[in-house]
Amino acid sequence: AQSVAQPEDQVNVAEGNPLTVKCTYSVSGNPYLFWYVQYPNRGLQFLLKYITGDNLVKGSYGFEAEFNKSQTSFHLKKPSALVSDSALYFCAVRDDSNYQLIWGAGTKLIIKP
Amino acid sequence: DGGITQSPKYLFRKEGQNVTLSCEQNLNHDAMYWYRQDPGQGLRLIYYSQIVNDFQKGDIAEGYSVSREKKESFPLTVTSAQKNPTAFYLCASSILSGNEQFFGPGTRLTVL
């Protein structure tokens, strides 16, 4: 079965340090992968996607994600965290059976000053 | 200014009442979606529509209904058959199914 997992419920990072939010996936074909961010009581905002090509994908707000086929991972990264990056982050993968997105449970990112 | 709008932002319902949540987009997207989000949890798909006059059930469609009479609009009705409707409801759209989705600001429904 196709699935996506975010193994960490919460990640704590000091401001200015690099951050990583983890995502692993399981799909039968080539993966279409997405990252979104959600601020409190708001809708989700699209950050970046991987469909094919370069394994390092650059997105909005200085975020990037690294696709690793052998480890079936798509971790979200940022070189220097800001307090304003504190939010809920979701990873998603496209389900090849119906083209809908399968969502991870979300990771709460807390950036401390 | 393109985007997705949802109304109302907050909605209160008495038990036994049906309520309808509005979702409108001016992005010219073919596909639209409704999700439910409960506190501290991820998104669960209620219904989706890939084209006008067609829609499919998602993972938790029981107690909900939708229509897609216009490309721009995808209203969701929460019926009295939905036993636990208190949640945050998110509408989204994408140019086609499987592409990145763009979300509205959400409607928070509370049953009194």
PDB file of C-alpha atoms in Angstrom:
ATOM      1  CA  ALA A   1       0.000   0.000   0.000  1.00  0.00           C
ATOM      2  CA  GLN A   2       1.123   3.512  -0.731  1.00  0.00           C
ATOM      3  CA  SER A   3       1.880   5.629   2.311  1.00  0.00           C
ATOM      4  CA  VAL A   4       3.819   8.518   3.756  1.00  0.00           C
ATOM      5  CA  ALA A   5       5.274   8.856   7.241  1.00  0.00           C
ATOM      6  CA  GLN A   6       6.552  11.751   9.272  1.00  0.00           C
ATOM      7  CA  PRO A   7       8.347  10.034  12.135  1.00  0.00           C
ATOM      8  CA  GLU A   8       8.624  13.085  14.393  1.00  0.00           C
ATOM      9  CA  ASP A   9       5.596  14.706  15.992  1.00  0.00           C
ATOM     10  CA  GLN A  10       7.684  17.718  16.977  1.00  0.00           C
ATOM     11  CA  VAL A  11      11.080  19.154  16.114  1.00  0.00           C
ATOM     12  CA  ASN A  12      12.783  21.804  18.229  1.00  0.00           C
ATOM     13  CA  VAL A  13      15.539  23.969  16.750  1.00  0.00           C
ATOM     14  CA  ALA A  14      17.349  27.062  17.945  1.00  0.00           C
ATOM     15  CA  GLU A  15      17.053  30.138  15.769  1.00  0.00           C
ATOM     16  CA  GLY A  16      19.917  30.350  13.292  1.00  0.00           C
ATOM     17  CA  ASN A  17      20.592  26.603  13.324  1.00  0.00           C
ATOM     18  CA  PRO A  18      19.849  24.349  10.372  1.00  0.00           C
ATOM     19  CA  LEU A  19      16.582  22.446  10.485  1.00  0.00           C
ATOM     20  CA  THR A  20      15.416  19.129   9.055  1.00  0.00           C
ATOM     21  CA  VAL A  21      11.879  17.758   9.033  1.00  0.00           C
ATOM     22  CA  LYS A  22      11.761  14.123   8.004  1.00  0.00           C
ATOM     23  CA  CYS A  23       9.463  12.350   5.571  1.00  0.00           C
ATOM     24  CA  THR A  24       9.554   8.817   4.198  1.00  0.00           C
ATOM     25  CA  TYR A  25       7.255   7.341   1.593  1.00  0.00           C
ATOM     26  CA  SER A  26       6.158   4.116  -0.031  1.00  0.00           C
ATOM     27  CA  VAL A  27       4.759   4.105  -3.574  1.00  0.00           C
ATOM     28  CA  SER A  28       4.589   1.570  -6.347  1.00  0.00           C
ATOM     29  CA  GLY A  29       5.769   3.834  -9.153  1.00  0.00           C
ATOM     30  CA  ASN A  30       7.739   7.037  -9.443  1.00  0.00           C
ATOM     31  CA  PRO A  31       6.932   9.296  -6.498  1.00  0.00           C
ATOM     32  CA  TYR A  32       5.341  12.716  -6.728  1.00  0.00           C
ATOM     33  CA  LEU A  33       6.195  14.367  -3.391  1.00  0.00           C
ATOM     34  CA  PHE A  34       5.047  17.595  -1.783  1.00  0.00           C
ATOM     35  CA  TRP A  35       5.719  19.723   1.293  1.00  0.00           C
ATOM     36  CA  TYR A  36       3.215  22.143   2.822  1.00  0.00           C
ATOM     37  CA  VAL A  37       3.238  24.460   5.830  1.00  0.00           C
ATOM     38  CA  GLN A  38       0.276  25.400   8.031  1.00  0.00           C
ATOM     39  CA  TYR A  39       0.185  28.317  10.439  1.00  0.00           C
ATOM     40  CA  PRO A  40      -2.376  28.231  13.289  1.00  0.00           C
ATOM     41  CA  ASN A  41      -5.996  28.413  12.145  1.00  0.00           C
ATOM     42  CA  ARG A  42      -4.965  28.868   8.525  1.00  0.00           C
ATOM     43  CA  GLY A  43      -5.044  26.827   5.354  1.00  0.00           C
ATOM     44  CA  LEU A  44      -2.005  24.967   4.075  1.00  0.00           C
ATOM     45  CA  GLN A  45       0.574  26.723   1.917  1.00  0.00           C
ATOM     46  CA  PHE A  46       2.491  24.879  -0.782  1.00  0.00           C
ATOM     47  CA  LEU A  47       6.270  24.930  -0.249  1.00  0.00           C
ATOM     48  CA  LEU A  48       7.787  22.688  -2.901  1.00  0.00           C
ATOM     49  CA  LYS A  49       7.417  19.500  -4.900  1.00  0.00           C
ATOM     50  CA  TYR A  50       9.487  16.753  -6.474  1.00  0.00           C
ATOM     51  CA  ILE A  51       8.389  15.054  -9.661  1.00  0.00           C
ATOM     52  CA  THR A  52      11.606  14.262 -11.477  1.00  0.00           C
ATOM     53  CA  GLY A  53      15.063  15.660 -12.058  1.00  0.00           C
ATOM     54  CA  ASP A  54      17.477  17.159  -9.547  1.00  0.00           C
ATOM     55  CA  ASN A  55      17.329  15.476  -6.153  1.00  0.00           C
ATOM     56  CA  LEU A  56      17.600  18.824  -4.353  1.00  0.00           C
ATOM     57  CA  VAL A  57      14.430  20.842  -4.773  1.00  0.00           C
ATOM     58  CA  LYS A  58      14.264  24.506  -3.807  1.00  0.00           C
ATOM     59  CA  GLY A  59      11.031  26.051  -2.626  1.00  0.00           C
ATOM     60  CA  SER A  60       9.441  29.016  -0.928  1.00  0.00           C
ATOM     61  CA  TYR A  61      10.771  30.914   2.112  1.00  0.00           C
ATOM     62  CA  GLY A  62      14.281  29.475   1.776  1.00  0.00           C
ATOM     63  CA  PHE A  63      13.200  25.858   2.215  1.00  0.00           C
ATOM     64  CA  GLU A  64      14.595  22.984   0.210  1.00  0.00           C
ATOM     65  CA  ALA A  65      14.051  19.249   0.191  1.00  0.00           C
ATOM     66  CA  GLU A  66      16.307  16.362  -0.647  1.00  0.00           C
ATOM     67  CA  PHE A  67      14.890  13.395  -2.521  1.00  0.00           C
ATOM     68  CA  ASN A  68      16.656  10.109  -1.777  1.00  0.00           C
ATOM     69  CA  LYS A  69      15.342   7.196  -3.805  1.00  0.00           C
ATOM     70  CA  SER A  70      17.352   4.484  -2.064  1.00  0.00           C
ATOM     71  CA  GLN A  71      16.161   5.593   1.364  1.00  0.00           C
ATOM     72  CA  THR A  72      12.655   6.512   0.087  1.00  0.00           C
ATOM     73  CA  SER A  73      12.928   9.835   1.871  1.00  0.00           C
ATOM     74  CA  PHE A  74      12.089  13.433   1.107  1.00  0.00           C
ATOM     75  CA  HIS A  75      13.356  15.486   4.032  1.00  0.00           C
ATOM     76  CA  LEU A  76      12.642  19.202   4.289  1.00  0.00           C
ATOM     77  CA  LYS A  77      15.605  21.414   5.154  1.00  0.00           C
ATOM     78  CA  LYS A  78      16.568  25.005   5.768  1.00  0.00           C
ATOM     79  CA  PRO A  79      20.127  26.213   6.428  1.00  0.00           C
ATOM     80  CA  SER A  80      19.215  28.801   9.076  1.00  0.00           C
ATOM     81  CA  ALA A  81      15.935  28.653  10.993  1.00  0.00           C
ATOM     82  CA  LEU A  82      13.811  31.676  11.827  1.00  0.00           C
ATOM     83  CA  VAL A  83      11.360  31.995  14.698  1.00  0.00           C
ATOM     84  CA  SER A  84       8.704  32.689  12.053  1.00  0.00           C
ATOM     85  CA  ASP A  85       9.289  29.204  10.615  1.00  0.00           C
ATOM     86  CA  SER A  86       7.471  27.784  13.637  1.00  0.00           C
ATOM     87  CA  ALA A  87       4.434  26.002  12.206  1.00  0.00           C
ATOM     88  CA  LEU A  88       2.988  22.619  11.290  1.00  0.00           C
ATOM     89  CA  TYR A  89       4.610  20.933   8.293  1.00  0.00           C
ATOM     90  CA  PHE A  90       2.992  18.262   6.130  1.00  0.00           C
ATOM     91  CA  CYS A  91       4.533  15.894   3.627  1.00  0.00           C
ATOM     92  CA  ALA A  92       2.354  14.323   0.939  1.00  0.00           C
ATOM     93  CA  VAL A  93       2.778  11.761  -1.837  1.00  0.00           C
ATOM     94  CA  ARG A  94       0.554  11.192  -4.842  1.00  0.00           C
ATOM     95  CA  ASP A  95      -1.429   7.976  -4.842  1.00  0.00           C
ATOM     96  CA  ASP A  96      -0.957   6.419  -8.263  1.00  0.00           C
ATOM     97  CA  SER A  97      -4.293   4.586  -8.093  1.00  0.00           C
ATOM     98  CA  ASN A  98      -6.475   7.709  -8.015  1.00  0.00           C
ATOM     99  CA  TYR A  99      -4.048  10.664  -8.261  1.00  0.00           C
ATOM    100  CA  GLN A 100      -5.065  11.941  -4.836  1.00  0.00           C
ATOM    101  CA  LEU A 101      -2.544  13.038  -2.248  1.00  0.00           C
ATOM    102  CA  ILE A 102      -1.734  10.865   0.749  1.00  0.00           C
ATOM    103  CA  TRP A 103      -0.874  13.090   3.693  1.00  0.00           C
ATOM    104  CA  GLY A 104       1.517  12.575   6.549  1.00  0.00           C
ATOM    105  CA  ALA A 105       0.319  13.282  10.076  1.00  0.00           C
ATOM    106  CA  GLY A 106       2.312  16.495  10.279  1.00  0.00           C
ATOM    107  CA  THR A 107       5.351  17.653  12.244  1.00  0.00           C
ATOM    108  CA  LYS A 108       5.215  20.620  14.567  1.00  0.00           C
ATOM    109  CA  LEU A 109       8.336  22.722  14.151  1.00  0.00           C
ATOM    110  CA  ILE A 110       9.291  24.982  17.031  1.00  0.00           C
ATOM    111  CA  ILE A 111      12.078  27.498  16.567  1.00  0.00           C
ATOM    112  CA  LYS A 112      13.348  28.973  19.822  1.00  0.00           C
ATOM    113  CA  PRO A 113      15.011  32.416  19.944  1.00  0.00           C
TER     114      PRO A 113
ATOM    115  CA  ASP B   1      -6.491  38.603  -7.010  1.00  0.00           C
ATOM    116  CA  GLY B   2      -6.595  34.872  -7.588  1.00  0.00           C
ATOM    117  CA  GLY B   3      -7.219  32.330  -4.918  1.00  0.00           C
ATOM    118  CA  ILE B   4      -9.632  30.190  -2.978  1.00  0.00           C
ATOM    119  CA  THR B   5     -12.198  31.594  -0.607  1.00  0.00           C
ATOM    120  CA  GLN B   6     -14.141  29.747   2.056  1.00  0.00           C
ATOM    121  CA  SER B   7     -17.065  31.058   4.020  1.00  0.00           C
ATOM    122  CA  PRO B   8     -17.949  31.440   6.731  1.00  0.00           C
ATOM    123  CA  LYS B   9     -14.745  31.440   8.774  1.00  0.00           C
ATOM    124  CA  TYR B  10     -16.599  30.225  11.864  1.00  0.00           C
ATOM    125  CA  LEU B  11     -19.860  28.291  11.900  1.00  0.00           C
ATOM    126  CA  PHE B  12     -21.963  27.055  14.768  1.00  0.00           C
ATOM    127  CA  ARG B  13     -24.542  24.354  14.316  1.00  0.00           C
ATOM    128  CA  LYS B  14     -27.146  22.849  16.536  1.00  0.00           C
ATOM    129  CA  GLU B  15     -27.407  19.097  16.614  1.00  0.00           C
ATOM    130  CA  GLY B  16     -29.755  17.788  13.931  1.00  0.00           C
ATOM    131  CA  GLN B  17     -29.168  20.685  11.537  1.00  0.00           C
ATOM    132  CA  ASN B  18     -27.628  20.535   8.109  1.00  0.00           C
ATOM    133  CA  VAL B  19     -25.093  23.234   7.260  1.00  0.00           C
ATOM    134  CA  THR B  20     -23.390  24.157   4.006  1.00  0.00           C
ATOM    135  CA  LEU B  21     -19.807  25.366   3.738  1.00  0.00           C
ATOM    136  CA  SER B  22     -18.901  27.480   0.739  1.00  0.00           C
ATOM    137  CA  CYS B  23     -15.768  27.107  -1.397  1.00  0.00           C
ATOM    138  CA  GLU B  24     -15.041  29.250  -4.440  1.00  0.00           C
ATOM    139  CA  GLN B  25     -11.928  29.461  -6.611  1.00  0.00           C
ATOM    140  CA  ASN B  26     -10.964  31.765  -9.464  1.00  0.00           C
ATOM    141  CA  LEU B  27      -7.802  29.889 -10.425  1.00  0.00           C
ATOM    142  CA  ASN B  28      -9.499  28.081 -13.311  1.00  0.00           C
ATOM    143  CA  HIS B  29      -8.624  24.763 -11.677  1.00  0.00           C
ATOM    144  CA  ASP B  30     -10.427  21.624 -12.739  1.00  0.00           C
ATOM    145  CA  ALA B  31      -9.987  19.665  -9.504  1.00  0.00           C
ATOM    146  CA  MET B  32     -11.359  20.582  -6.095  1.00  0.00           C
ATOM    147  CA  TYR B  33     -11.206  18.873  -2.708  1.00  0.00           C
ATOM    148  CA  TRP B  34     -12.657  18.924   0.776  1.00  0.00           C
ATOM    149  CA  TYR B  35     -10.620  17.863   3.791  1.00  0.00           C
ATOM    150  CA  ARG B  36     -11.359  17.565   7.458  1.00  0.00           C
ATOM    151  CA  GLN B  37      -8.697  18.358  10.053  1.00  0.00           C
ATOM    152  CA  ASP B  38      -9.090  17.486  13.716  1.00  0.00           C
ATOM    153  CA  PRO B  39      -6.906  18.983  16.470  1.00  0.00           C
ATOM    154  CA  GLY B  40      -3.353  17.725  16.291  1.00  0.00           C
ATOM    155  CA  GLN B  41      -4.102  15.540  13.308  1.00  0.00           C
ATOM    156  CA  GLY B  42      -3.461  15.476   9.601  1.00  0.00           C
ATOM    157  CA  LEU B  43      -5.864  15.873   6.721  1.00  0.00           C
ATOM    158  CA  ARG B  44      -8.582  13.401   5.821  1.00  0.00           C
ATOM    159  CA  LEU B  45     -10.208  13.557   2.408  1.00  0.00           C
ATOM    160  CA  ILE B  46     -13.993  13.884   2.413  1.00  0.00           C
ATOM    161  CA  TYR B  47     -14.857  14.353  -1.277  1.00  0.00           C
ATOM    162  CA  TYR B  48     -13.099  15.384  -4.436  1.00  0.00           C
ATOM    163  CA  SER B  49     -14.118  16.480  -7.877  1.00  0.00           C
ATOM    164  CA  GLN B  50     -11.971  16.231 -10.969  1.00  0.00           C
ATOM    165  CA  ILE B  51     -14.393  17.959 -13.309  1.00  0.00           C
ATOM    166  CA  VAL B  52     -17.720  19.778 -13.286  1.00  0.00           C
ATOM    167  CA  ASN B  53     -20.768  17.592 -12.550  1.00  0.00           C
ATOM    168  CA  ASP B  54     -18.611  14.763 -11.240  1.00  0.00           C
ATOM    169  CA  PHE B  55     -17.292  13.952  -7.770  1.00  0.00           C
ATOM    170  CA  GLN B  56     -15.999  10.980  -5.805  1.00  0.00           C
ATOM    171  CA  LYS B  57     -16.063   9.943  -2.185  1.00  0.00           C
ATOM    172  CA  GLY B  58     -12.906  10.228  -0.179  1.00  0.00           C
ATOM    173  CA  ASP B  59     -11.945   8.339   2.946  1.00  0.00           C
ATOM    174  CA  ILE B  60     -14.606   9.813   5.280  1.00  0.00           C
ATOM    175  CA  ALA B  61     -17.591  10.748   3.083  1.00  0.00           C
ATOM    176  CA  GLU B  62     -20.322   9.410   5.389  1.00  0.00           C
ATOM    177  CA  GLY B  63     -22.532  12.219   6.676  1.00  0.00           C
ATOM    178  CA  TYR B  64     -21.355  14.689   4.030  1.00  0.00           C
ATOM    179  CA  SER B  65     -22.569  15.674   0.569  1.00  0.00           C
ATOM    180  CA  VAL B  66     -21.217  17.880  -2.214  1.00  0.00           C
ATOM    181  CA  SER B  67     -22.149  19.302  -5.591  1.00  0.00           C
ATOM    182  CA  ARG B  68     -20.077  20.619  -8.494  1.00  0.00           C
ATOM    183  CA  GLU B  69     -22.430  22.510 -10.770  1.00  0.00           C
ATOM    184  CA  LYS B  70     -19.875  25.174 -11.673  1.00  0.00           C
ATOM    185  CA  LYS B  71     -16.127  24.940 -12.154  1.00  0.00           C
ATOM    186  CA  GLU B  72     -15.566  27.678  -9.589  1.00  0.00           C
ATOM    187  CA  SER B  73     -17.696  26.302  -6.774  1.00  0.00           C
ATOM    188  CA  PHE B  74     -17.643  23.144  -4.647  1.00  0.00           C
ATOM    189  CA  PRO B  75     -19.943  23.500  -1.618  1.00  0.00           C
ATOM    190  CA  LEU B  76     -19.905  20.940   1.179  1.00  0.00           C
ATOM    191  CA  THR B  77     -23.007  20.077   3.204  1.00  0.00           C
ATOM    192  CA  VAL B  78     -22.524  18.594   6.636  1.00  0.00           C
ATOM    193  CA  THR B  79     -25.672  16.633   7.341  1.00  0.00           C
ATOM    194  CA  SER B  80     -27.251  15.587  10.611  1.00  0.00           C
ATOM    195  CA  ALA B  81     -26.000  12.077   9.847  1.00  0.00           C
ATOM    196  CA  GLN B  82     -22.438  13.180  10.593  1.00  0.00           C
ATOM    197  CA  LYS B  83     -22.087  12.191  14.237  1.00  0.00           C
ATOM    198  CA  ASN B  84     -19.035  14.203  15.148  1.00  0.00           C
ATOM    199  CA  PRO B  85     -18.859  17.212  12.819  1.00  0.00           C
ATOM    200  CA  THR B  86     -16.887  19.604  15.010  1.00  0.00           C
ATOM    201  CA  ALA B  87     -13.640  20.153  13.082  1.00  0.00           C
ATOM    202  CA  PHE B  88     -11.666  22.473  10.827  1.00  0.00           C
ATOM    203  CA  TYR B  89     -12.712  22.084   7.182  1.00  0.00           C
ATOM    204  CA  LEU B  90     -10.335  22.880   4.356  1.00  0.00           C
ATOM    205  CA  CYS B  91     -11.124  23.295   0.688  1.00  0.00           C
ATOM    206  CA  ALA B  92      -8.417  23.012  -1.958  1.00  0.00           C
ATOM    207  CA  SER B  93      -8.040  23.047  -5.708  1.00  0.00           C
ATOM    208  CA  SER B  94      -5.466  21.973  -8.263  1.00  0.00           C
ATOM    209  CA  ILE B  95      -5.127  22.431 -11.979  1.00  0.00           C
ATOM    210  CA  LEU B  96      -5.529  18.677 -12.373  1.00  0.00           C
ATOM    211  CA  SER B  97      -5.677  15.760  -9.948  1.00  0.00           C
ATOM    212  CA  GLY B  98      -2.227  14.843  -8.708  1.00  0.00           C
ATOM    213  CA  ASN B  99      -0.778  18.320  -9.006  1.00  0.00           C
ATOM    214  CA  GLU B 100      -0.002  20.596  -6.110  1.00  0.00           C
ATOM    215  CA  GLN B 101      -3.097  21.733  -4.293  1.00  0.00           C
ATOM    216  CA  PHE B 102      -3.872  25.270  -3.184  1.00  0.00           C
ATOM    217  CA  PHE B 103      -5.882  25.737  -0.033  1.00  0.00           C
ATOM    218  CA  GLY B 104      -8.508  28.114   1.228  1.00  0.00           C
ATOM    219  CA  PRO B 105      -8.314  29.642   4.721  1.00  0.00           C
ATOM    220  CA  GLY B 106     -10.647  27.066   6.257  1.00  0.00           C
ATOM    221  CA  THR B 107     -13.974  26.995   8.097  1.00  0.00           C
ATOM    222  CA  ARG B 108     -14.142  26.022  11.740  1.00  0.00           C
ATOM    223  CA  LEU B 109     -17.414  24.220  12.467  1.00  0.00           C
ATOM    224  CA  THR B 110     -18.601  23.782  16.027  1.00  0.00           C
ATOM    225  CA  VAL B 111     -21.655  21.787  17.024  1.00  0.00           C
ATOM    226  CA  LEU B 112     -23.417  23.194  20.050  1.00  0.00           C
TER     227      LEU B 112
END
